[in-house]
Structure formats: C-alpha cells, structure tokens
C-alpha cells in the first residue's frame, strides 16, 4: 500500500516538477502510438468496410482470421519484426531496427486486426440498415464504403480508441524492436519495465499513473473533438 | 433523355430457399400516373416492387426496360415502407443522391434546400434525420427519391402507420411527382388511397397478378370473385 501512495506522490511530483525525462518519454510514447494508430486506422477501417459490403469466397474465413489475430502475442510480433529488420533480414538495409519507426511498424501489426474487427462489427450492422437503400440509389462499391465510414464514424472512434489503448500500453514488441534506448526509443511502458526490474517500484508506479492519465486525456480529447455523447448525437 | 418505359416483365419469378414468393408474372408498365399494387398480406406486392427495381434477383423470367439496364437503374428510385434515414442531417440526406451522381456541391445544396421547403422541413435542414417523426421521415425519404427526378418511382406502403395529415402531405407530393412526369408504382393496403391516386390497379394474390384494370373499372366492377371479395372486406388468402 505504501508503494501505491509513493507511486501517486511520485507521479504528481514528476508532473508538477516538469521532469524533462518524463515529458520526453511521454511525448515519444504519444508520437509512436498516434503514428501507429493513424497508419493502422488507414488500413483497418477501409478493410472493415470492404468486409462489410463485399461478398467474396473466403469472406467468413477472412473475418474469422482477423478476429483471431486480435489476440496476436506482441512478443511474437516483435520477434518477427525483429527478424525482418535485423541486419541479416530482408529489410536490414533500411537500418530501422532500434528506431521509433520499428516500434511503429510493430504496433501497426498488433493493432490493425483489433481495429478492423471492432470496426467490422459496427459497420456490418450499419450495412444491414443501409443495404437496400444504397443499392436502390445505385451507389458504387467505393461510394458505399465511403458512406459507411462517414456515417459510422462515431462507432469507428471506439475501434480506434481500443487500438490506441492496446498500442500505448504495449511493451513486449516495442521492447524487442526498439531496444528501450534512453533518449531514442524509451517510452512509458519500457521505462516502467526497466524501473520495475531495478526494484524502483515507486518510480515505476508513478510512471504507470502518468501513463493511465495520459491515456484518459487522449480518449477525452478525441471524444471532445468528435463531439460524441452530446445531445442529439449518435 | 433516355426513355425508361415501357417496362416488360415476362414470366418473372422470385424464389427464396426453394419457396416461390412471386411469379410467374407478366406485366407491362407504360404511360403516366400511378399504378397501385393491392392484395392481401403475403400476396407478393413488396417482392414484386423490389424485383422490378432490381432489389430481388429473379429466379426465372426477365424484366426489360426501354433503355440499357445500367441507364435504367439510374432512372428509378425506391421508397421503403420503413424509411431508411442516413445518419446525417436532413439537408445531407437530400444532397446524398445528387452527390452520388457527381452534382456539384453548391447545386446539390440549393436543390436540397428547395426540396426542404417543398416538404415543409424548412428550418430543419441541420437537424439529424434519424430523430424526425415518422411522417417527416417518410416525406424526407420521398423527397430524397424525387430529387434526382426519376422516371419511375417505386413506393412500398408510403403512408403505412401515418396519421391523416401526414398521409395527405405524402399524397400531395405524389401528385406533384406525377404532374412532373414521374411514373409511380405503389404497393398499398389503403383502398381509399388507391381510389384517390391510382390510374391503374394491379390486384395480386398468392404471388401472382390476379387482375389488372383501370382503377375506376376495378373498383366499380372487379372481374374476379377474389377481387370482389377483397374489396368487400372479406378475408382473401
């Protein structure tokens, strides 16, 4: 219990004393996760809409695989990305290993199935509602997808936020491909793992509380920007 | 402008899971005005409407329009019994079909504003369409279908569960549309409405067209016993 109190006090102190290291790794955490979220959303949301509107031979199997991939073990993803980006790997020449870019790549792979699966659930329901109308209006496939993504945007926000939550709290993959290098690839979660390993529980808990606060603030900011939960909105 | 009519349905059948829903149906749609599809529940009125519009796949027979199929699809519109509202504002619901055919944004918004006024929804342009009343939704759905000036409009029970005032407003819009040259095919249970609006009546029973006649003739002197019984309010299977 004392550790928890110490953690809270540490968290408050780190924030109000404008601890440079804290702000640096918090900013890096946000940069990496938001970049991964942006890229993953650009892939996953159209994919989810396509799966909702398009009938093709292995559609059910594709959806089942996508759902199964939601539980991708991050450490395994990290290892695979590591193999691909390591010097002897196919993309070794790019020199991306132990850089924030490698961390973004790993996070994208982890959160694409999650965002796509959650988005697909809501878009499937919306498509059931719109199906006859859009076909009757002679909307083309791309127009149907754009319509679903636009009209379902508030539901899709939930999918994106779930992706953000998974990304910002992820440690296994980015530890492997990022290396937790100080001032280069250290982020909140890897810093927490490091401090815990050193037995510095109060600081680790302090960082943990800051991470939770950061995550809540980003969620609130996105909700506010997209005007969800306001009167007359869906 | 391509002419959509006449439309010929020849031996048109729709089956679902091995069960015949309608057909074989032979029907010619031409001329002007409103054709009312009437008949008991389960007679296949809605299925026939959807088949004519291409929303139900034919299991046999064919439907031919006077112009190529791709063009024919652009010249028709459909209003469903339960109006489907896009999760957008009233104005955006109206601009949507125009934007689909790449009408410039300004022109689409101007046309939508004009239709808003015409259907009595002026001042409600920014309101979300999904929170409108049933009558308002049906008027909006009708305006959204008419805004592209379709040559043929299919309506499935346009005033089901609406009150008298809303029904009158819907009927006024339908008369406006026929005046502008839109051919309307409408399924209805409301015999009063069929009498008021229809030029032609198609009486359906058990998935087949049982009788086709001019509205006045049909209501005054139906040819078949089933039609007579239906008009008398008897239960017809």
Short mmCIF file of C-alpha atoms in Angstrom, two decimals:
data_model
loop_
_atom_site.label_atom_id
_atom_site.label_comp_id
_atom_site.label_asym_id
_atom_site.label_seq_id
_atom_site.Cartn_x
_atom_site.Cartn_y
_atom_site.Cartn_z
CA UNK A 1 0.00 0.00 0.00
CA UNK A 2 2.89 2.33 0.80
CA UNK A 3 4.26 1.71 -2.68
CA UNK A 4 0.94 2.85 -4.18
CA UNK A 5 0.98 6.10 -2.15
CA UNK A 6 4.61 6.66 -3.04
CA UNK A 7 3.74 5.98 -6.65
CA UNK A 8 0.95 8.58 -6.63
CA UNK A 9 3.19 11.14 -4.94
CA UNK A 10 5.98 10.36 -7.43
CA UNK A 11 3.57 10.73 -10.33
CA UNK A 12 2.35 14.10 -9.07
CA UNK A 13 5.89 15.28 -8.43
CA UNK A 14 7.15 14.19 -11.86
CA UNK A 15 4.33 16.13 -13.49
CA UNK A 16 4.47 19.34 -11.45
CA UNK A 17 8.28 19.49 -11.45
CA UNK A 18 8.21 19.28 -15.26
CA UNK A 19 10.61 16.34 -15.16
CA UNK A 20 12.37 16.51 -18.52
CA UNK A 21 12.83 12.75 -18.86
CA UNK A 22 9.18 12.10 -18.11
CA UNK A 23 7.95 14.62 -20.66
CA UNK A 24 10.40 13.29 -23.24
CA UNK A 25 9.31 9.66 -22.94
CA UNK A 26 5.64 10.62 -22.62
CA UNK A 27 5.90 12.64 -25.83
CA UNK A 28 7.67 9.72 -27.55
CA UNK A 29 5.00 7.30 -26.34
CA UNK A 30 2.31 9.53 -27.79
CA UNK A 31 4.18 10.12 -31.05
CA UNK A 32 4.80 6.42 -31.65
CA UNK A 33 1.31 5.28 -30.69
CA UNK A 34 -0.55 8.06 -32.52
CA UNK A 35 1.52 7.45 -35.67
CA UNK A 36 0.80 3.72 -35.43
CA UNK A 37 -2.89 4.46 -34.80
CA UNK A 38 -3.10 6.72 -37.83
CA UNK A 39 -1.47 4.17 -40.13
CA UNK A 40 -3.42 1.26 -38.65
CA UNK A 41 -6.73 3.13 -38.98
CA UNK A 42 -5.97 3.97 -42.61
CA UNK A 43 -5.55 0.25 -43.25
CA UNK A 44 -8.11 -1.27 -40.88
CA UNK A 45 -11.15 0.98 -41.38
CA UNK A 46 -11.46 0.63 -45.18
CA UNK A 47 -10.71 -3.08 -44.76
CA UNK A 48 -13.56 -3.38 -42.23
CA UNK A 49 -15.94 -1.52 -44.55
CA UNK A 50 -14.91 -3.68 -47.50
CA UNK A 51 -15.55 -6.83 -45.46
CA UNK A 52 -19.00 -5.45 -44.59
CA UNK A 53 -20.12 -4.60 -48.13
CA UNK A 54 -18.29 -7.10 -50.30
CA UNK A 55 -19.23 -10.75 -50.66
CA UNK A 56 -16.35 -12.97 -51.77
CA UNK A 57 -15.40 -16.60 -51.47
CA UNK A 58 -13.28 -16.63 -48.31
CA UNK A 59 -15.02 -13.73 -46.59
CA UNK A 60 -16.07 -15.68 -43.49
CA UNK A 61 -12.62 -17.21 -43.16
CA UNK A 62 -11.03 -13.77 -43.53
CA UNK A 63 -13.23 -12.36 -40.77
CA UNK A 64 -12.50 -15.35 -38.52
CA UNK A 65 -8.74 -14.95 -39.07
CA UNK A 66 -8.98 -11.21 -38.41
CA UNK A 67 -10.85 -11.86 -35.16
CA UNK A 68 -8.29 -14.47 -34.15
CA UNK A 69 -5.44 -12.04 -34.87
CA UNK A 70 -6.86 -9.65 -32.24
CA UNK A 71 -5.09 -11.88 -29.76
CA UNK A 72 -1.71 -11.71 -31.53
CA UNK A 73 1.02 -12.13 -28.89
CA UNK A 74 3.01 -8.85 -29.04
CA UNK A 75 6.26 -10.61 -28.21
CA UNK A 76 5.87 -12.86 -31.25
CA UNK A 77 5.08 -9.83 -33.42
CA UNK A 78 8.16 -8.13 -32.01
CA UNK A 79 10.30 -11.16 -32.82
CA UNK A 80 9.01 -11.39 -36.39
CA UNK A 81 9.53 -7.66 -36.99
CA UNK A 82 12.98 -8.01 -35.43
CA UNK A 83 13.89 -10.82 -37.84
CA UNK A 84 12.69 -8.77 -40.81
CA UNK A 85 14.50 -5.60 -39.74
CA UNK A 86 17.70 -7.12 -38.38
CA UNK A 87 20.85 -6.71 -40.49
CA UNK A 88 20.57 -10.20 -41.92
CA UNK A 89 16.83 -9.80 -42.53
CA UNK A 90 15.17 -8.77 -45.82
CA UNK A 91 14.75 -5.14 -44.70
CA UNK A 92 18.01 -4.89 -42.80
CA UNK A 93 19.45 -2.39 -45.28
CA UNK A 94 16.89 0.16 -44.17
CA UNK A 95 18.53 0.36 -40.76
CA UNK A 96 15.23 0.62 -38.93
CA UNK A 97 15.87 -1.72 -36.03
CA UNK A 98 16.03 0.04 -32.64
CA UNK A 99 14.33 3.16 -34.01
CA UNK A 100 10.86 4.59 -33.30
CA UNK A 101 9.90 3.57 -36.86
CA UNK A 102 10.43 -0.09 -35.98
CA UNK A 103 8.24 0.41 -32.91
CA UNK A 104 5.53 1.97 -35.07
CA UNK A 105 5.69 -0.97 -37.51
CA UNK A 106 5.27 -3.47 -34.67
CA UNK A 107 2.37 -1.52 -33.17
CA UNK A 108 0.63 -1.23 -36.54
CA UNK A 109 0.79 -5.03 -36.95
CA UNK A 110 -0.61 -5.52 -33.46
CA UNK A 111 -3.50 -3.04 -33.65
CA UNK A 112 -4.70 -3.43 -37.27
CA UNK A 113 -6.65 -6.67 -36.55
CA UNK A 114 -8.11 -5.18 -33.38
CA UNK A 115 -9.37 -2.00 -35.07
CA UNK A 116 -10.56 -3.89 -38.16
CA UNK A 117 -12.51 -6.46 -36.12
CA UNK A 118 -14.24 -3.94 -33.85
CA UNK A 119 -14.95 -1.62 -36.79
CA UNK A 120 -16.32 -4.51 -38.83
CA UNK A 121 -18.84 -5.34 -36.08
CA UNK A 122 -20.37 -1.86 -36.18
CA UNK A 123 -20.14 -1.40 -39.94
CA UNK A 124 -21.83 -4.76 -40.51
CA UNK A 125 -24.86 -3.53 -38.57
CA UNK A 126 -24.87 -0.21 -40.39
CA UNK A 127 -24.61 -2.02 -43.73
CA UNK A 128 -27.60 -4.20 -42.83
CA UNK A 129 -29.54 -0.97 -42.27
CA UNK A 130 -28.28 0.77 -45.44
CA UNK A 131 -28.04 -2.22 -47.80
CA UNK A 132 -31.30 -1.86 -49.74
CA UNK A 133 -31.18 1.94 -49.73
CA UNK A 134 -27.66 2.25 -51.15
CA UNK A 135 -28.25 -0.44 -53.75
CA UNK A 136 -31.50 1.23 -54.68
CA UNK A 137 -29.64 4.53 -55.08
CA UNK A 138 -27.15 2.80 -57.33
CA UNK A 139 -24.17 3.67 -55.12
CA UNK A 140 -20.93 2.10 -56.35
CA UNK A 141 -18.70 -0.03 -54.13
CA UNK A 142 -16.35 2.82 -53.24
CA UNK A 143 -19.30 5.14 -52.57
CA UNK A 144 -20.83 2.52 -50.26
CA UNK A 145 -17.57 2.17 -48.35
CA UNK A 146 -17.15 5.94 -48.00
CA UNK A 147 -20.77 6.28 -46.85
CA UNK A 148 -20.36 3.57 -44.22
CA UNK A 149 -17.11 5.06 -42.93
CA UNK A 150 -18.57 8.57 -42.75
CA UNK A 151 -21.93 7.66 -41.23
CA UNK A 152 -20.36 5.15 -38.85
CA UNK A 153 -17.55 7.45 -37.78
CA UNK A 154 -18.62 7.70 -34.18
CA UNK A 155 -18.74 3.93 -33.77
CA UNK A 156 -15.39 3.71 -35.53
CA UNK A 157 -13.95 6.03 -32.94
CA UNK A 158 -14.44 3.29 -30.35
CA UNK A 159 -12.44 0.93 -32.55
CA UNK A 160 -9.66 3.50 -32.95
CA UNK A 161 -9.58 4.19 -29.21
CA UNK A 162 -9.33 0.47 -28.49
CA UNK A 163 -6.37 0.42 -30.86
CA UNK A 164 -4.83 3.37 -29.06
CA UNK A 165 -5.28 1.65 -25.71
CA UNK A 166 -3.63 -1.51 -26.97
CA UNK A 167 -0.78 0.43 -28.58
CA UNK A 168 0.03 2.81 -25.76
CA UNK A 169 0.09 0.02 -23.18
CA UNK A 170 2.15 -2.36 -25.32
CA UNK A 171 5.59 -3.34 -24.06
CA UNK A 172 6.70 -6.73 -25.40
CA UNK A 173 7.07 -5.94 -29.10
CA UNK A 174 8.48 -2.44 -28.78
CA UNK A 175 10.99 -3.60 -26.18
CA UNK A 176 12.31 -6.12 -28.72
CA UNK A 177 12.36 -3.90 -31.82
CA UNK A 178 13.02 -0.59 -30.02
CA UNK A 179 15.57 -1.81 -27.50
CA UNK A 180 14.48 0.69 -24.80
CA UNK A 181 17.38 3.02 -25.65
CA UNK A 182 17.47 6.14 -23.48
CA UNK A 183 16.59 9.34 -25.38
CA UNK A 184 15.91 7.34 -28.53
CA UNK A 185 13.37 4.54 -28.15
CA UNK A 186 12.44 4.59 -24.47
CA UNK A 187 8.70 5.00 -23.98
CA UNK A 188 6.45 4.93 -20.92
CA UNK A 189 5.89 1.18 -20.85
CA UNK A 190 9.51 0.20 -21.43
CA UNK A 191 10.59 2.74 -18.82
CA UNK A 192 8.14 1.18 -16.33
CA UNK A 193 9.51 -2.29 -17.11
CA UNK A 194 13.05 -1.01 -16.62
CA UNK A 195 12.34 0.71 -13.29
CA UNK A 196 10.46 -2.37 -12.01
CA UNK A 197 13.44 -4.52 -12.96
CA UNK A 198 15.67 -2.19 -10.97
CA UNK A 199 13.36 -2.55 -7.97
CA UNK A 200 12.35 1.11 -8.21
CA UNK A 201 8.64 0.38 -7.63
CA UNK A 202 7.61 3.87 -6.60
CA UNK A 203 9.01 5.45 -9.76
CA UNK A 204 7.60 2.62 -11.89
CA UNK A 205 4.16 3.13 -10.32
CA UNK A 206 4.49 6.89 -10.76
CA UNK A 207 5.17 6.40 -14.47
CA UNK A 208 2.25 3.95 -14.59
CA UNK A 209 -0.15 6.53 -13.16
CA UNK A 210 1.10 9.14 -15.61
CA UNK A 211 0.53 6.63 -18.45
CA UNK A 212 -3.03 5.98 -17.29
CA UNK A 213 -3.69 9.73 -17.03
CA UNK A 214 -2.23 10.27 -20.49
CA UNK A 215 -4.42 7.56 -21.97
CA UNK A 216 -7.55 9.00 -20.35
CA UNK A 217 -6.68 12.51 -21.54
CA UNK A 218 -6.20 11.37 -25.14
CA UNK A 219 -9.52 9.49 -25.01
CA UNK A 220 -11.33 12.53 -23.62
CA UNK A 221 -9.70 14.83 -26.16
CA UNK A 222 -10.74 12.60 -29.07
CA UNK A 223 -14.30 12.29 -27.71
CA UNK A 224 -14.46 16.06 -27.32
CA UNK A 225 -13.11 16.73 -30.79
CA UNK A 226 -15.58 14.32 -32.36
CA UNK A 227 -18.47 15.62 -30.24
CA UNK A 228 -19.70 12.23 -29.09
CA UNK A 229 -22.06 11.89 -26.15
CA UNK A 230 -23.52 15.32 -26.80
CA UNK A 231 -27.23 15.95 -27.15
CA UNK A 232 -28.74 14.84 -30.42
CA UNK A 233 -25.68 12.87 -31.48
CA UNK A 234 -25.43 9.13 -32.01
CA UNK B 1 -33.03 11.88 -72.27
CA UNK B 2 -33.32 8.06 -72.42
CA UNK B 3 -36.86 6.76 -72.08
CA UNK B 4 -37.20 4.13 -69.39
CA UNK B 5 -40.69 2.97 -70.32
CA UNK B 6 -42.25 0.76 -71.41
CA UNK B 7 -41.09 -1.90 -68.97
CA UNK B 8 -41.95 -5.51 -69.66
CA UNK B 9 -41.84 -8.26 -67.08
CA UNK B 10 -42.07 -11.68 -68.70
CA UNK B 11 -42.51 -14.82 -66.61
CA UNK B 12 -40.79 -13.08 -63.69
CA UNK B 13 -40.38 -15.38 -60.67
CA UNK B 14 -38.67 -14.92 -57.32
CA UNK B 15 -37.85 -17.94 -55.18
CA UNK B 16 -36.21 -17.93 -51.78
CA UNK B 17 -34.86 -21.11 -50.21
CA UNK B 18 -36.80 -23.15 -52.72
CA UNK B 19 -40.10 -21.43 -51.96
CA UNK B 20 -41.86 -19.42 -54.64
CA UNK B 21 -42.54 -15.87 -53.48
CA UNK B 22 -43.93 -14.47 -56.71
CA UNK B 23 -44.47 -15.50 -60.28
CA UNK B 24 -44.66 -16.21 -63.00
CA UNK B 25 -45.63 -12.59 -63.60
CA UNK B 26 -46.25 -10.89 -66.93
CA UNK B 27 -46.69 -7.16 -66.63
CA UNK B 28 -46.27 -4.10 -68.82
CA UNK B 29 -45.67 -0.71 -67.30
CA UNK B 30 -46.17 2.28 -69.56
CA UNK B 31 -47.95 5.60 -69.79
CA UNK B 32 -48.28 8.01 -66.91
CA UNK B 33 -49.80 8.29 -63.47
CA UNK B 34 -49.91 5.89 -60.56
CA UNK B 35 -50.31 2.13 -60.57
CA UNK B 36 -51.50 0.71 -57.25
CA UNK B 37 -50.46 -2.81 -56.30
CA UNK B 38 -53.10 -4.15 -53.96
CA UNK B 39 -53.88 -7.50 -52.44
CA UNK B 40 -53.91 -9.37 -49.15
CA UNK B 41 -50.89 -9.71 -46.87
CA UNK B 42 -48.32 -12.07 -48.35
CA UNK B 43 -49.64 -11.62 -51.87
CA UNK B 44 -46.15 -10.59 -53.01
CA UNK B 45 -46.66 -6.85 -53.55
CA UNK B 46 -43.41 -5.76 -51.89
CA UNK B 47 -41.46 -8.59 -53.51
CA UNK B 48 -42.77 -7.62 -56.94
CA UNK B 49 -41.82 -3.97 -56.35
CA UNK B 50 -38.33 -4.98 -55.29
CA UNK B 51 -37.97 -7.37 -58.21
CA UNK B 52 -39.00 -4.67 -60.69
CA UNK B 53 -36.46 -2.31 -59.12
CA UNK B 54 -33.72 -4.93 -59.11
CA UNK B 55 -33.51 -5.42 -55.35
CA UNK B 56 -34.73 -9.01 -55.63
CA UNK B 57 -32.98 -11.37 -58.01
CA UNK B 58 -35.26 -13.15 -60.43
CA UNK B 59 -35.11 -16.93 -60.33
CA UNK B 60 -36.81 -17.12 -63.72
CA UNK B 61 -38.13 -14.79 -66.40
CA UNK B 62 -36.87 -11.32 -67.21
CA UNK B 63 -37.58 -7.64 -66.78
CA UNK B 64 -36.75 -5.40 -69.69
CA UNK B 65 -36.67 -1.62 -69.77
CA UNK B 66 -36.69 0.51 -72.89
CA UNK B 67 -33.12 1.62 -72.25
CA UNK B 68 -29.96 -0.31 -71.28
CA UNK B 69 -30.01 -1.81 -67.77
CA UNK B 70 -27.23 0.41 -66.37
CA UNK B 71 -29.07 3.54 -67.51
CA UNK B 72 -32.40 2.12 -66.34
CA UNK B 73 -31.02 1.73 -62.80
CA UNK B 74 -30.17 5.43 -62.72
CA UNK B 75 -33.64 6.50 -63.76
CA UNK B 76 -35.55 4.75 -60.98
CA UNK B 77 -35.98 5.36 -57.28
CA UNK B 78 -37.49 3.40 -54.40
CA UNK B 79 -39.08 4.46 -51.12
CA UNK B 80 -39.29 1.77 -48.47
CA UNK B 81 -42.18 1.12 -46.12
CA UNK B 82 -39.95 1.95 -43.16
CA UNK B 83 -37.91 4.91 -44.38
CA UNK B 84 -34.18 4.40 -44.01
CA UNK B 85 -32.51 7.62 -42.92
CA UNK B 86 -28.82 8.15 -43.44
CA UNK B 87 -27.19 9.15 -40.16
CA UNK B 88 -26.80 12.69 -41.41
CA UNK B 89 -28.66 15.96 -41.36
CA UNK B 90 -31.90 16.48 -43.27
CA UNK B 91 -30.02 18.54 -45.87
CA UNK B 92 -27.25 15.95 -46.25
CA UNK B 93 -29.85 13.20 -46.74
CA UNK B 94 -31.26 15.22 -49.62
CA UNK B 95 -27.91 16.07 -51.21
CA UNK B 96 -26.69 12.46 -50.95
CA UNK B 97 -28.28 11.03 -54.14
CA UNK B 98 -27.23 14.12 -56.10
CA UNK B 99 -23.64 13.84 -54.86
CA UNK B 100 -23.65 10.17 -55.89
CA UNK B 101 -24.15 11.28 -59.49
CA UNK B 102 -21.48 13.97 -59.04
CA UNK B 103 -23.75 17.01 -58.96
CA UNK B 104 -21.59 19.96 -57.83
CA UNK B 105 -21.89 20.57 -54.08
CA UNK B 106 -23.43 24.05 -54.39
CA UNK B 107 -26.07 22.93 -56.89
CA UNK B 108 -26.91 19.88 -54.75
CA UNK B 109 -27.33 22.03 -51.63
CA UNK B 110 -29.51 24.52 -53.50
CA UNK B 111 -31.77 21.75 -54.79
CA UNK B 112 -31.89 20.16 -51.33
CA UNK B 113 -32.86 23.47 -49.70
CA UNK B 114 -35.64 23.88 -52.28
CA UNK B 115 -36.97 20.38 -51.54
CA UNK B 116 -36.75 21.05 -47.80
CA UNK B 117 -39.09 23.98 -48.26
CA UNK B 118 -41.37 21.97 -50.56
CA UNK B 119 -41.87 19.21 -47.98
CA UNK B 120 -42.32 21.62 -45.09
CA UNK B 121 -38.99 20.92 -43.41
CA UNK B 122 -37.53 24.40 -43.87
CA UNK B 123 -35.65 25.47 -40.78
CA UNK B 124 -34.88 21.83 -40.01
CA UNK B 125 -32.09 21.41 -42.57
CA UNK B 126 -29.40 20.93 -39.93
CA UNK B 127 -31.44 18.56 -37.79
CA UNK B 128 -30.44 14.91 -37.74
CA UNK B 129 -32.73 12.91 -39.99
CA UNK B 130 -32.90 9.94 -37.62
CA UNK B 131 -34.67 11.98 -34.93
CA UNK B 132 -37.51 13.19 -37.17
CA UNK B 133 -41.07 11.97 -36.68
CA UNK B 134 -42.43 9.10 -38.80
CA UNK B 135 -44.29 11.43 -41.14
CA UNK B 136 -41.30 13.73 -41.55
CA UNK B 137 -39.04 10.79 -42.26
CA UNK B 138 -41.40 9.49 -44.93
CA UNK B 139 -41.63 12.92 -46.56
CA UNK B 140 -37.85 13.22 -46.47
CA UNK B 141 -37.43 9.74 -47.96
CA UNK B 142 -39.86 10.66 -50.72
CA UNK B 143 -38.11 13.96 -51.42
CA UNK B 144 -34.74 12.18 -51.43
CA UNK B 145 -36.10 9.77 -54.03
CA UNK B 146 -37.64 12.53 -56.15
CA UNK B 147 -34.72 14.96 -56.04
CA UNK B 148 -32.96 13.11 -58.87
CA UNK B 149 -36.15 13.35 -60.98
CA UNK B 150 -36.59 9.62 -61.55
CA UNK B 151 -38.75 8.49 -64.44
CA UNK B 152 -40.17 5.65 -62.36
CA UNK B 153 -40.69 5.70 -58.60
CA UNK B 154 -41.50 2.56 -56.60
CA UNK B 155 -43.24 3.05 -53.27
CA UNK B 156 -43.85 0.37 -50.69
CA UNK B 157 -46.78 1.36 -48.46
CA UNK B 158 -45.87 5.06 -48.48
CA UNK B 159 -48.31 6.07 -45.76
CA UNK B 160 -48.46 2.95 -43.58
CA UNK B 161 -48.83 3.94 -39.92
CA UNK B 162 -49.02 7.66 -40.73
CA UNK B 163 -51.78 9.93 -39.48
CA UNK B 164 -54.28 11.64 -41.79
CA UNK B 165 -52.34 14.88 -42.12
CA UNK B 166 -49.05 13.18 -42.97
CA UNK B 167 -50.85 10.91 -45.44
CA UNK B 168 -52.38 13.95 -47.14
CA UNK B 169 -48.95 15.59 -47.40
CA UNK B 170 -47.43 12.43 -48.87
CA UNK B 171 -50.26 12.15 -51.40
CA UNK B 172 -49.80 15.80 -52.40
CA UNK B 173 -46.12 15.07 -53.07
CA UNK B 174 -47.05 12.04 -55.15
CA UNK B 175 -49.46 14.10 -57.24
CA UNK B 176 -46.72 16.71 -57.68
CA UNK B 177 -44.35 13.98 -58.86
CA UNK B 178 -46.80 12.51 -61.35
CA UNK B 179 -47.51 16.04 -62.59
CA UNK B 180 -43.79 16.38 -63.26
CA UNK B 181 -43.85 13.19 -65.32
CA UNK B 182 -42.73 10.56 -62.82
CA UNK B 183 -44.44 7.21 -63.27
CA UNK B 184 -45.29 5.74 -59.88
CA UNK B 185 -45.84 2.12 -58.87
CA UNK B 186 -47.10 1.86 -55.33
CA UNK B 187 -47.98 -1.05 -53.06
CA UNK B 188 -50.73 -0.09 -50.65
CA UNK B 189 -53.21 -1.57 -48.22
CA UNK B 190 -55.15 1.67 -48.12
CA UNK B 191 -58.04 1.23 -50.56
CA UNK B 192 -59.08 4.86 -50.08
CA UNK B 193 -55.62 5.94 -51.13
CA UNK B 194 -55.69 3.61 -54.14
CA UNK B 195 -59.05 5.07 -55.17
CA UNK B 196 -57.81 8.63 -54.73
CA UNK B 197 -54.50 8.30 -56.52
CA UNK B 198 -54.35 5.33 -58.86
CA UNK B 199 -54.97 5.36 -62.58
CA UNK B 200 -54.40 1.62 -62.81
CA UNK B 201 -54.76 -1.21 -60.29
CA UNK B 202 -52.84 -4.47 -60.17
CA UNK B 203 -54.55 -6.94 -57.84
CA UNK B 204 -52.19 -9.61 -56.55
CA UNK B 205 -52.94 -12.88 -54.86
CA UNK B 206 -50.66 -15.77 -53.86
CA UNK B 207 -47.66 -14.26 -55.60
CA UNK B 208 -49.43 -13.82 -58.92
CA UNK B 209 -51.09 -10.96 -60.74
CA UNK B 210 -54.76 -11.82 -60.46
CA UNK B 211 -56.33 -8.85 -62.19
CA UNK B 212 -55.16 -5.67 -63.93
CA UNK B 213 -57.61 -2.91 -64.72
CA UNK B 214 -58.11 0.82 -64.86
CA UNK B 215 -58.72 2.00 -61.29
CA UNK B 216 -62.29 3.16 -61.91
CA UNK B 217 -63.21 -0.10 -63.60
CA UNK B 218 -61.57 -2.21 -60.92
CA UNK B 219 -63.28 -0.50 -58.02
CA UNK B 220 -66.67 -0.31 -59.73
CA UNK B 221 -66.79 -3.72 -61.36
CA UNK B 222 -63.98 -6.10 -60.46
CA UNK B 223 -63.84 -9.06 -62.83
CA UNK B 224 -62.81 -11.82 -60.45
CA UNK B 225 -64.51 -13.24 -57.37
CA UNK B 226 -61.33 -12.83 -55.32
CA UNK B 227 -61.08 -9.12 -56.16
CA UNK B 228 -64.76 -8.65 -55.36
CA UNK B 229 -64.31 -10.40 -52.02
CA UNK B 230 -61.17 -8.39 -51.26
CA UNK B 231 -62.92 -5.09 -51.96
CA UNK B 232 -65.88 -6.20 -49.87
CA UNK B 233 -63.51 -6.66 -46.94
CA UNK B 234 -63.67 -10.45 -46.89
CA UNK B 235 -60.58 -12.44 -45.97
CA UNK B 236 -58.78 -13.48 -49.15
CA UNK B 237 -55.77 -15.83 -48.98
#
